[in-house]
Short mmCIF file of C-alpha atoms in Angstrom, two decimals:
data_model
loop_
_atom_site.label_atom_id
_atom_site.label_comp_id
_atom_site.label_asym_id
_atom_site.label_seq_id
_atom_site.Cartn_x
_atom_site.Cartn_y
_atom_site.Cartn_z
CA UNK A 1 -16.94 -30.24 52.03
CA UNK A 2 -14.76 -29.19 54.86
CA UNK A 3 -15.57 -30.03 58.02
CA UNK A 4 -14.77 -28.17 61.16
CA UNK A 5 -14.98 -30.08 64.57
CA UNK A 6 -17.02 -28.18 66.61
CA UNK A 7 -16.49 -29.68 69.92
CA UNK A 8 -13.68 -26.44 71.93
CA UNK A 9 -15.52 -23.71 68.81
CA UNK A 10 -17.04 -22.62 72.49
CA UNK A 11 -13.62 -21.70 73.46
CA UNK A 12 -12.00 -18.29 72.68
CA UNK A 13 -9.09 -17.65 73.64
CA UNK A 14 -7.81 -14.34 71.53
CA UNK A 15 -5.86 -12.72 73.65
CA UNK A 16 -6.44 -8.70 74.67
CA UNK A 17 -3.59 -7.68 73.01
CA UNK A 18 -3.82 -7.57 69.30
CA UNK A 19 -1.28 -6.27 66.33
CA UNK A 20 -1.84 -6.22 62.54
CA UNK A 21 -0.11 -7.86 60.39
CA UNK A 22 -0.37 -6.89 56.53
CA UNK A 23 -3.66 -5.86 57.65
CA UNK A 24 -4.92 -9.02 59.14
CA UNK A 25 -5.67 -8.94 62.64
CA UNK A 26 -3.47 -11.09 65.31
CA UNK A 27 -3.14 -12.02 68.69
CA UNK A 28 -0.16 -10.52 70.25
CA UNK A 29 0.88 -12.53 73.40
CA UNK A 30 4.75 -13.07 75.15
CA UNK A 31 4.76 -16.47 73.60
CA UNK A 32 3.50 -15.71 70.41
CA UNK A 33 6.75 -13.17 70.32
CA UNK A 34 8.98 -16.25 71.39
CA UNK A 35 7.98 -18.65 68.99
CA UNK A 36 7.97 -16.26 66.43
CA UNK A 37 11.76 -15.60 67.40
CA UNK A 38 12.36 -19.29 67.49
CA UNK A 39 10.83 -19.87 64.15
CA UNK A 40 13.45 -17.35 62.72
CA UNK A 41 16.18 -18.22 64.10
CA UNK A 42 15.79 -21.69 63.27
CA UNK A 43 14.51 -21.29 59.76
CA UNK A 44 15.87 -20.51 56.68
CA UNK A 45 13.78 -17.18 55.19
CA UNK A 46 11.86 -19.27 53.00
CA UNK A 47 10.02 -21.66 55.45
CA UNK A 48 9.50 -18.43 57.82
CA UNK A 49 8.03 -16.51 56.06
CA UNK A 50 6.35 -19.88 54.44
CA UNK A 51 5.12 -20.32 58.37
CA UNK A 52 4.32 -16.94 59.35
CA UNK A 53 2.16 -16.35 55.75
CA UNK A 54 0.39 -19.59 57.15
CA UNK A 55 -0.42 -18.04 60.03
CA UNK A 56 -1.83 -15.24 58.98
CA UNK A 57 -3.95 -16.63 56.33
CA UNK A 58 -5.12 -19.27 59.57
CA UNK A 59 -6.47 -15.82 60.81
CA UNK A 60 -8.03 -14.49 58.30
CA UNK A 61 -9.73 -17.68 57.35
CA UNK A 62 -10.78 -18.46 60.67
CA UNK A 63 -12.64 -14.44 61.49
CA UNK A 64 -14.38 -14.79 57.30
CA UNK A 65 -15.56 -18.22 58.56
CA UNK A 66 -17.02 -16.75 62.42
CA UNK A 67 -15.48 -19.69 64.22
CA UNK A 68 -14.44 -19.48 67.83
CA UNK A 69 -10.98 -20.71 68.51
CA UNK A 70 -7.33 -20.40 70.48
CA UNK A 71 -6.04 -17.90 68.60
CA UNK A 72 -2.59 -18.62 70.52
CA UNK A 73 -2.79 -22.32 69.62
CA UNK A 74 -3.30 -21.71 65.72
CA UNK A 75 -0.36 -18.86 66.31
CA UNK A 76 2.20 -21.49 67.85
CA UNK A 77 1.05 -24.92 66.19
CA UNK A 78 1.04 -22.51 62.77
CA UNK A 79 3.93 -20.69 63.42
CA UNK A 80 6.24 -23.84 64.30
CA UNK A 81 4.28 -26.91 61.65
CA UNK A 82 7.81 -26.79 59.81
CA UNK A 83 10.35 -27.18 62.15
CA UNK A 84 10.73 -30.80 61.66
CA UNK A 85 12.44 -29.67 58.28
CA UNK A 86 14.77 -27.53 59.78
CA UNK A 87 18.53 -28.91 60.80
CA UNK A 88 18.08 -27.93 64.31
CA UNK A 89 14.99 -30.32 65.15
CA UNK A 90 16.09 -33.85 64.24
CA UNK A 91 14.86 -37.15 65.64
CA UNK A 92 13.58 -41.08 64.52
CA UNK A 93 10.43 -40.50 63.44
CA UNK A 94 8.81 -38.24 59.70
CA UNK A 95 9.70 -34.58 60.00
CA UNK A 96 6.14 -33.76 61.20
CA UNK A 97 6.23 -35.84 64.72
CA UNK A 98 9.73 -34.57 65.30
CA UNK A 99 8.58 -30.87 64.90
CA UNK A 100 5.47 -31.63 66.83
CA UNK A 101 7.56 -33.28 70.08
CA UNK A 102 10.19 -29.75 69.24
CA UNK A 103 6.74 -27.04 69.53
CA UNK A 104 5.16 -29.13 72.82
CA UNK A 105 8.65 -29.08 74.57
CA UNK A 106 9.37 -25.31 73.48
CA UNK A 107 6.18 -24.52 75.23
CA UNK A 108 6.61 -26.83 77.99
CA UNK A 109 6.16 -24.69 81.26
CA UNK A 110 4.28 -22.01 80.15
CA UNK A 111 1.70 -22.92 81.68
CA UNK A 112 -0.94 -24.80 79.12
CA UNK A 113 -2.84 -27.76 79.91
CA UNK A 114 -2.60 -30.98 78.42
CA UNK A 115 -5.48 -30.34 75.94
CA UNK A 116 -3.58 -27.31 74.78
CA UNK A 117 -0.69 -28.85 74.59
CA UNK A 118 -2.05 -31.60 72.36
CA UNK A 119 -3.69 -29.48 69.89
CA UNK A 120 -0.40 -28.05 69.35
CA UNK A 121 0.88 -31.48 69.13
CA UNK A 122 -1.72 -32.46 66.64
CA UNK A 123 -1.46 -29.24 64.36
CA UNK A 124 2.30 -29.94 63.75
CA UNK A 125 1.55 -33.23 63.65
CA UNK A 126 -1.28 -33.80 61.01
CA UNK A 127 -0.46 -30.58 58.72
CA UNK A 128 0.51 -32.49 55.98
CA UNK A 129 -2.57 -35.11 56.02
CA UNK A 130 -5.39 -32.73 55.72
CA UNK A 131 -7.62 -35.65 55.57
CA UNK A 132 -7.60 -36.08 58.56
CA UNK A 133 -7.08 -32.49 60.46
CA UNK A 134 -9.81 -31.06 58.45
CA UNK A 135 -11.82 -33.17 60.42
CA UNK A 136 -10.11 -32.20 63.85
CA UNK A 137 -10.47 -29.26 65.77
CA UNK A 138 -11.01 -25.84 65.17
CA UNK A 139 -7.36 -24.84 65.78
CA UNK A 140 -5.80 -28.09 63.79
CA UNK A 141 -8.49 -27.30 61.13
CA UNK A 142 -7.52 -23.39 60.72
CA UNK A 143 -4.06 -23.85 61.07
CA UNK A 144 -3.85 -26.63 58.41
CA UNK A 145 -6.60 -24.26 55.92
CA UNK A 146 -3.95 -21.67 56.41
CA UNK A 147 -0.74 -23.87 55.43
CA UNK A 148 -2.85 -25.56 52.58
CA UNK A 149 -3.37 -22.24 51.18
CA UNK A 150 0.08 -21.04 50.88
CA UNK A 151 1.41 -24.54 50.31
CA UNK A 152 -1.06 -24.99 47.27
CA UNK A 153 -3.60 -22.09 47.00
CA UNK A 154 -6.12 -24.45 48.09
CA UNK A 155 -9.30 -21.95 49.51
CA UNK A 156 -7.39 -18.83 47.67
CA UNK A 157 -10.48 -18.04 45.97
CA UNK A 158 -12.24 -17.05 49.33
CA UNK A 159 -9.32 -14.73 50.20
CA UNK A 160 -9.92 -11.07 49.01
CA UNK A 161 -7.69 -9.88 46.53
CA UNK A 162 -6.23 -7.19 48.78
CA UNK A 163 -5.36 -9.02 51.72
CA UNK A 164 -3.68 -12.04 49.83
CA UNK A 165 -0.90 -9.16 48.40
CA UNK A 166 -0.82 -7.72 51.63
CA UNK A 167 0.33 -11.19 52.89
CA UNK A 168 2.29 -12.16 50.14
CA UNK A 169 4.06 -8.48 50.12
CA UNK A 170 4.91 -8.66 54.00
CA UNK A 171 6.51 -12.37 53.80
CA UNK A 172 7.51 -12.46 50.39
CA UNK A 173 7.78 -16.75 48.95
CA UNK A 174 11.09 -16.13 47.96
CA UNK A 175 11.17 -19.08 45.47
CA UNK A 176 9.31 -21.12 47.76
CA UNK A 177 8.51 -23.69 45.71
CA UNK A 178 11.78 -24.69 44.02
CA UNK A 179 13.89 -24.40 47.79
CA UNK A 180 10.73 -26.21 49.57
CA UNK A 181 11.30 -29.27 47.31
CA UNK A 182 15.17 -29.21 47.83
CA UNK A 183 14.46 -29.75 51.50
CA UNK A 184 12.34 -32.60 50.78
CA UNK A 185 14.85 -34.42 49.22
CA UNK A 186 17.50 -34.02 51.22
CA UNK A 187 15.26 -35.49 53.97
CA UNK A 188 14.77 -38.40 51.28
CA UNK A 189 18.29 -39.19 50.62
CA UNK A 190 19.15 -38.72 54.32
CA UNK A 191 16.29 -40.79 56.21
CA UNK A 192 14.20 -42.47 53.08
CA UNK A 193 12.78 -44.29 56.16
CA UNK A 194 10.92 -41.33 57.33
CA UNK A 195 9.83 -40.95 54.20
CA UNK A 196 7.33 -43.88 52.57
CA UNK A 197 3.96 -42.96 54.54
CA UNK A 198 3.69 -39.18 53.55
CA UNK A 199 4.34 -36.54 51.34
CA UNK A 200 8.05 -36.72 51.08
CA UNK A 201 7.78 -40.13 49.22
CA UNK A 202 6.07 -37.95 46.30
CA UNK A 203 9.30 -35.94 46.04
CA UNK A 204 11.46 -38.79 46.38
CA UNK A 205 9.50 -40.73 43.66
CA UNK A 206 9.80 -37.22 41.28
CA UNK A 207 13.11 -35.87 42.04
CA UNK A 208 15.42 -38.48 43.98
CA UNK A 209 17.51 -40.65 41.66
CA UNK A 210 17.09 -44.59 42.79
CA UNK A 211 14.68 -43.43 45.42
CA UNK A 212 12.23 -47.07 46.46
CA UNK A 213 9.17 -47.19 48.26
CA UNK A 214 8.08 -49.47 50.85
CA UNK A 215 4.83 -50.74 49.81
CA UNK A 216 1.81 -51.06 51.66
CA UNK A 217 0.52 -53.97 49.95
CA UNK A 218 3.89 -55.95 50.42
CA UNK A 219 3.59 -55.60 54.05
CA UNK A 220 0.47 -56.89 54.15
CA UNK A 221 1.54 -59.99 51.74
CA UNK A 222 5.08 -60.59 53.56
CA UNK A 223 3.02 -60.62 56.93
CA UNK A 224 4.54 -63.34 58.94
CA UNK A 225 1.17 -65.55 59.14
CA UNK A 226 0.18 -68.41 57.27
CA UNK A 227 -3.36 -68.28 55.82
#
């Protein structure tokens, strides 16, 4: 069963000005507009739409569930989760911290506080490990139901009919699934150290040729202690 932190579901912050997209309500802010510019221009067509679909489901599961929530946070943090995949946002660390650090400093001075700021941080962040941002906030848990269902239908079945070919209709998948995979492996062959403690190292095991892990276990048994 998912579970939904309810610690901020006290906190609503949808802004007053609203627009629909493929029929599914949205909050319509200044920096929503931004971030949905900087999305596009940073992202090939796939991933944007990929993003924006996420979004949009996020929405639309979050009003069928009645949970109280920054809409704005689940709009940016949804919005930008990708990033880190995209050849503008590079860095040291797996795509998803390097997207994360990209969405906090985009929005750095528009005026959010800290906590804001961190969910953001944490839904771009812990996307891909839904085992653990199921079990987050509100926002970081709607955000991630969102990109779970268009990454891999999971919670389709609560999604009526009509508003999932709305959504799919609007922001097309354009061969999603085939172009998402090619940018996991190039991230594989190009930095197979970002790679061994998430979900790139299951592309790089299926599709990379000569692509090695780094094992848990070893580290634990090459541990520099005697015992």
């Amino acid at each position: 069963m998912t579970h939904v932190n309810t610690a901020t579901a006290s906190i609503n912050h949808e802004s007053p000005s609203t627009r629909l997209i493929a029929g599914v309500s949205v909050s319509d802010t200044p920096l929503i507009a931004a971030v949905v510019e900087y999305a596009q221009r940073v992202s090939e067509p796939y991933l944007f739409n990929h993003a924006m679909r996420s979004w949009v489901f996020a929405e639309a599961i979050g009003r069928m569930k009645g949970i109280a929530y920054d809409h704005e946070i689940v709009a940016i943090g949804t919005i930008l989760h990708d990033i880190g995949l995209t050849a503008s946002v590079s860095g040291p660390n797996r795509f998803e911290v390097n997207g994360a650090d990209a969405a906090v400093s985009f929005i750095k001075g528009q005026g959010f506080s800290d906590r804001r700021a961190q969910l953001v941080w944490d839904l771009v962040a812990l996307n891909s490990t839904p085992s653990l941002a199921l079990h987050k906030e509100p926002e970081v848990a709607l955000g991630t139901m969102g990109i779970g269902l268009d990454y891999g239908g999971f919670g389709i079945q609560a999604l009526p009919a009509g508003d999932l070919e709305r959504i799919l209709s609007a922001y097309p998948r354009l061969k999603m699934k085939q172009r998402f995979a090619d940018t996991c492996c190039r991230l594989v062959t190009e930095k197979p150290e970002t790679s061994y403690d998430n979900f790139l190292r299951d592309f790089g095991e299926r599709f990379v040729p000569g692509y090695r892990t780094v094992s848990t276990v070893d580290l634990l048994m090459n541990a520099p202690f005697d015992e």
